[in-house]
Amino acid sequence: MSEHEVTVTVDGSAERATVEARRLLVHALREEWGYTQPNVGCESGKCGACTVEMDGDVVKSCCVLAVQADGSEVTTVGGVDGAPEGLAEVDAGDPRATPAGDNDEFGPVQRSFHEEHGLQCGYCTPGMVLRARDLLADIPDPSREEIREGLKGNVCRCTGYENVVDAVEAAAAKLEPIETDGGTAGQADTVDGGAPTGGDD
Ligand code: FES
Ligand code: FES
């Protein structure tokens, strides 16, 4: 099996490794570089536990070869901060705001998962949070149906999903689109539905 040098920027740090051509990105992240937030579930694109951002797209890192990620920027849930793209958290004095309390190092989506008990074992949570951020960047004020549709590629074996949907709804309530000269950022007509296969879903 041929081996290749790869360099990937992960959560802002340049990481290098020599990997077999068949090495999956999720295994390189966890075992070569120690980023253990993306979890390994099905290894076949069905569960979303391994979800990361790669060059701005949300991908399942078991569906990406490490060599395909060479030169890219990867963000795990440990590397996200603040509001999703195009959105800003409402001011502290806004009635929609909730105090960060002991969770002030986390962004509004992570805090909402905590506040709404959107996790139990937490295995799915890194993927859920990244997928929810992507959904909110596309649809800042989604309906519960749109949330379910947006998260359908991420499987949770614990929560029954109700609290996960509550968490995304609560996060949306904390956020508002950033005003730009051309209107508001972060709005799109459709959701990337998180199809369960392929590297970019
Ligand atoms: S481990 Fe990647 S989708 Fe399940
Ligand atoms: S909280 Fe356990 S798998 Fe989702």
Short mmCIF file of C-alpha atoms and ligand atoms in Angstrom, two decimals:
data_model
loop_
_atom_site.label_atom_id
_atom_site.label_comp_id
_atom_site.label_asym_id
_atom_site.label_seq_id
_atom_site.Cartn_x
_atom_site.Cartn_y
_atom_site.Cartn_z
CA MET A 1 0.00 0.00 0.00
CA SER A 2 1.44 3.35 -1.00
CA GLU A 3 2.05 6.00 1.62
CA HIS A 4 1.64 9.73 1.28
CA GLU A 5 2.62 12.82 3.23
CA VAL A 6 -0.38 14.93 4.13
CA THR A 7 -0.65 18.30 5.79
CA VAL A 8 -4.00 19.42 7.16
CA THR A 9 -4.82 22.47 9.22
CA VAL A 10 -7.00 21.20 12.08
CA ASP A 11 -8.67 23.70 14.39
CA GLY A 12 -6.00 26.19 13.34
CA SER A 13 -2.96 23.94 13.85
CA ALA A 14 -0.89 22.54 10.99
CA GLU A 15 -0.79 18.75 11.32
CA ARG A 16 1.35 16.40 9.25
CA ALA A 17 1.44 12.64 8.87
CA THR A 18 2.50 9.90 6.52
CA VAL A 19 -0.58 7.84 5.81
CA GLU A 20 -1.58 4.89 3.71
CA ALA A 21 -3.70 5.85 0.72
CA ARG A 22 -6.69 4.09 2.28
CA ARG A 23 -6.44 5.92 5.63
CA LEU A 24 -9.73 7.65 6.48
CA LEU A 25 -9.66 11.26 7.60
CA VAL A 26 -11.49 10.41 10.84
CA HIS A 27 -8.74 7.94 11.77
CA ALA A 28 -6.00 10.42 10.91
CA LEU A 29 -7.72 13.06 13.03
CA ARG A 30 -8.13 10.79 16.02
CA GLU A 31 -5.10 8.53 15.89
CA GLU A 32 -2.40 10.56 14.15
CA TRP A 33 -3.24 13.96 15.60
CA GLY A 34 -5.32 13.35 18.71
CA TYR A 35 -8.52 15.15 17.75
CA THR A 36 -10.99 12.81 19.40
CA GLN A 37 -14.18 14.88 19.11
CA PRO A 38 -15.16 13.36 15.77
CA ASN A 39 -16.31 9.91 16.81
CA VAL A 40 -16.22 6.70 14.85
CA GLY A 41 -19.59 5.04 14.45
CA CYS A 42 -20.59 3.24 11.29
CA GLU A 43 -17.55 4.16 9.17
CA SER A 44 -19.87 4.15 6.19
CA GLY A 45 -21.49 7.59 6.07
CA LYS A 46 -24.70 6.61 7.82
CA CYS A 47 -24.49 7.95 11.39
CA GLY A 48 -22.77 11.36 11.30
CA ALA A 49 -20.72 10.77 14.46
CA CYS A 50 -17.56 11.68 12.55
CA THR A 51 -18.85 15.00 11.17
CA VAL A 52 -16.35 17.83 10.74
CA GLU A 53 -16.10 20.97 8.65
CA MET A 54 -13.67 20.81 5.75
CA ASP A 55 -12.94 23.99 3.83
CA GLY A 56 -16.27 25.39 4.96
CA ASP A 57 -18.37 22.35 4.08
CA VAL A 58 -19.79 19.92 6.62
CA VAL A 59 -18.55 16.43 5.76
CA LYS A 60 -18.51 13.00 7.29
CA SER A 61 -14.85 12.35 7.87
CA CYS A 62 -15.24 8.59 7.45
CA CYS A 63 -16.17 9.33 3.85
CA VAL A 64 -13.03 11.37 3.15
CA LEU A 65 -9.57 9.88 2.70
CA ALA A 66 -6.82 11.63 4.60
CA VAL A 67 -5.01 12.16 1.30
CA GLN A 68 -8.10 13.94 -0.04
CA ALA A 69 -7.87 16.36 2.87
CA ASP A 70 -4.25 17.25 2.11
CA GLY A 71 -3.94 21.05 2.09
CA SER A 72 -7.39 21.62 3.50
CA GLU A 73 -8.67 23.29 6.64
CA VAL A 74 -10.61 21.01 8.95
CA THR A 75 -12.60 22.18 11.95
CA THR A 76 -13.83 19.81 14.64
CA VAL A 77 -16.45 20.74 17.18
CA GLY A 78 -13.56 21.62 19.49
CA GLY A 79 -12.49 24.33 17.08
CA VAL A 80 -15.79 26.11 16.55
CA ASP A 81 -16.48 29.23 18.46
CA GLY A 82 -19.28 31.74 18.62
CA ALA A 83 -22.23 31.91 16.26
CA PRO A 84 -22.63 30.05 12.96
CA GLU A 85 -21.58 31.83 9.78
CA GLY A 86 -23.71 34.87 8.94
CA LEU A 87 -25.31 35.01 12.38
CA ALA A 88 -24.63 36.85 15.60
CA GLU A 89 -25.78 36.14 19.11
CA VAL A 90 -28.42 38.54 20.35
CA ASP A 91 -27.25 41.10 22.90
CA ALA A 92 -27.24 40.10 26.55
CA GLY A 93 -30.06 42.56 27.25
CA ASP A 94 -32.32 41.03 24.59
CA PRO A 95 -35.20 39.01 26.07
CA ARG A 96 -34.23 36.11 23.81
CA ALA A 97 -30.75 35.92 25.35
CA THR A 98 -29.95 33.34 27.98
CA PRO A 99 -27.01 33.86 30.33
CA ALA A 100 -23.99 31.77 29.40
CA GLY A 101 -23.29 31.06 33.06
CA ASP A 102 -20.57 28.46 33.49
CA ASN A 103 -20.67 27.71 29.76
CA ASP A 104 -19.41 31.05 28.56
CA GLU A 105 -16.52 29.44 26.67
CA PHE A 106 -19.03 27.72 24.41
CA GLY A 107 -21.00 29.15 21.53
CA PRO A 108 -24.80 29.45 21.52
CA VAL A 109 -25.39 26.14 19.75
CA GLN A 110 -23.31 24.12 22.22
CA ARG A 111 -24.91 25.96 25.14
CA SER A 112 -28.37 25.21 23.82
CA PHE A 113 -27.61 21.49 23.61
CA HIS A 114 -26.59 21.66 27.26
CA GLU A 115 -29.55 23.75 28.37
CA GLU A 116 -32.15 21.68 26.51
CA HIS A 117 -30.59 18.32 27.43
CA GLY A 118 -29.97 17.64 23.75
CA LEU A 119 -27.56 14.86 24.61
CA GLN A 120 -27.24 11.87 26.86
CA CYS A 121 -24.13 9.81 26.15
CA GLY A 122 -22.82 12.57 23.88
CA TYR A 123 -21.48 10.25 21.19
CA CYS A 124 -23.48 11.91 18.43
CA THR A 125 -23.13 15.43 19.83
CA PRO A 126 -20.03 16.69 18.00
CA GLY A 127 -21.67 15.82 14.71
CA MET A 128 -25.05 17.14 15.79
CA VAL A 129 -23.58 20.48 16.80
CA LEU A 130 -21.67 20.94 13.57
CA ARG A 131 -24.65 19.90 11.49
CA ALA A 132 -26.93 22.22 13.48
CA ARG A 133 -24.56 25.13 12.94
CA ASP A 134 -24.60 24.47 9.22
CA LEU A 135 -28.39 24.26 9.21
CA LEU A 136 -28.75 27.54 11.10
CA ALA A 137 -26.31 29.28 8.75
CA ASP A 138 -28.64 28.28 5.90
CA ILE A 139 -31.97 28.76 7.70
CA PRO A 140 -31.60 31.04 10.73
CA ASP A 141 -35.15 30.45 11.94
CA PRO A 142 -36.00 26.87 10.98
CA SER A 143 -39.27 25.10 11.69
CA ARG A 144 -39.11 21.88 13.69
CA GLU A 145 -39.66 19.99 10.45
CA GLU A 146 -36.75 21.80 8.83
CA ILE A 147 -34.57 20.97 11.83
CA ARG A 148 -35.48 17.30 11.57
CA GLU A 149 -34.80 17.38 7.84
CA GLY A 150 -31.47 19.14 8.34
CA LEU A 151 -30.29 16.65 10.95
CA LYS A 152 -31.56 13.51 9.26
CA GLY A 153 -28.06 12.31 8.38
CA ASN A 154 -27.02 12.33 12.04
CA VAL A 155 -28.16 9.41 14.15
CA CYS A 156 -28.72 9.52 17.93
CA ARG A 157 -29.37 6.30 19.80
CA CYS A 158 -30.23 7.99 23.13
CA THR A 159 -32.41 11.07 23.01
CA GLY A 160 -35.31 10.23 20.72
CA TYR A 161 -34.34 13.48 18.94
CA GLU A 162 -37.00 15.62 20.64
CA ASN A 163 -34.50 17.41 22.87
CA VAL A 164 -32.08 17.74 19.98
CA VAL A 165 -34.73 19.59 17.99
CA ASP A 166 -35.50 21.68 21.10
CA ALA A 167 -31.80 22.55 21.34
CA VAL A 168 -31.57 23.72 17.75
CA GLU A 169 -34.76 25.73 18.16
CA ALA A 170 -33.33 27.31 21.31
CA ALA A 171 -30.09 28.11 19.51
CA ALA A 172 -32.00 29.77 16.69
CA ALA A 173 -33.77 31.95 19.25
CA LYS A 174 -30.40 33.19 20.52
CA LEU A 175 -29.22 34.15 17.04
CA GLU A 176 -30.03 36.72 14.43
CA PRO A 177 -28.72 37.31 10.91
CA ILE A 178 -25.91 39.80 10.56
CA GLU A 179 -27.12 42.78 8.58
CA THR A 180 -25.09 43.48 5.44
CA ASP A 181 -25.36 46.15 2.76
CA GLY A 182 -27.14 43.69 0.51
CA GLY A 183 -29.61 42.47 3.15
CA THR A 184 -29.13 39.78 5.72
CA ALA A 185 -26.41 37.14 5.65
CA GLY A 186 -26.96 33.51 6.38
CA GLN A 187 -30.22 32.89 4.58
CA ALA A 188 -30.91 30.33 1.89
CA ASP A 189 -34.00 28.79 0.40
CA THR A 190 -33.07 25.19 1.02
CA VAL A 191 -31.36 23.08 3.62
CA ASP A 192 -28.49 20.75 2.93
CA GLY A 193 -30.39 17.76 4.13
CA GLY A 194 -27.48 15.72 5.42
CA ALA A 195 -27.88 12.76 3.10
CA PRO A 196 -26.29 9.81 4.81
CA THR A 197 -23.70 8.90 2.23
CA GLY A 198 -20.81 10.62 0.55
CA GLY A 199 -18.20 12.97 1.84
CA ASP A 200 -20.21 16.13 1.47
CA ASP A 201 -23.76 15.77 2.52
S1 FES B 1 -18.68 7.12 11.37
FE1 FES B 1 -18.84 8.47 9.71
S2 FES B 1 -20.96 8.57 9.25
FE2 FES B 1 -20.80 7.05 10.81
S1 FES B 2 -26.68 11.30 22.97
FE1 FES B 2 -26.06 9.22 22.83
S2 FES B 2 -26.01 8.87 20.69
FE2 FES B 2 -26.89 10.83 20.86
#
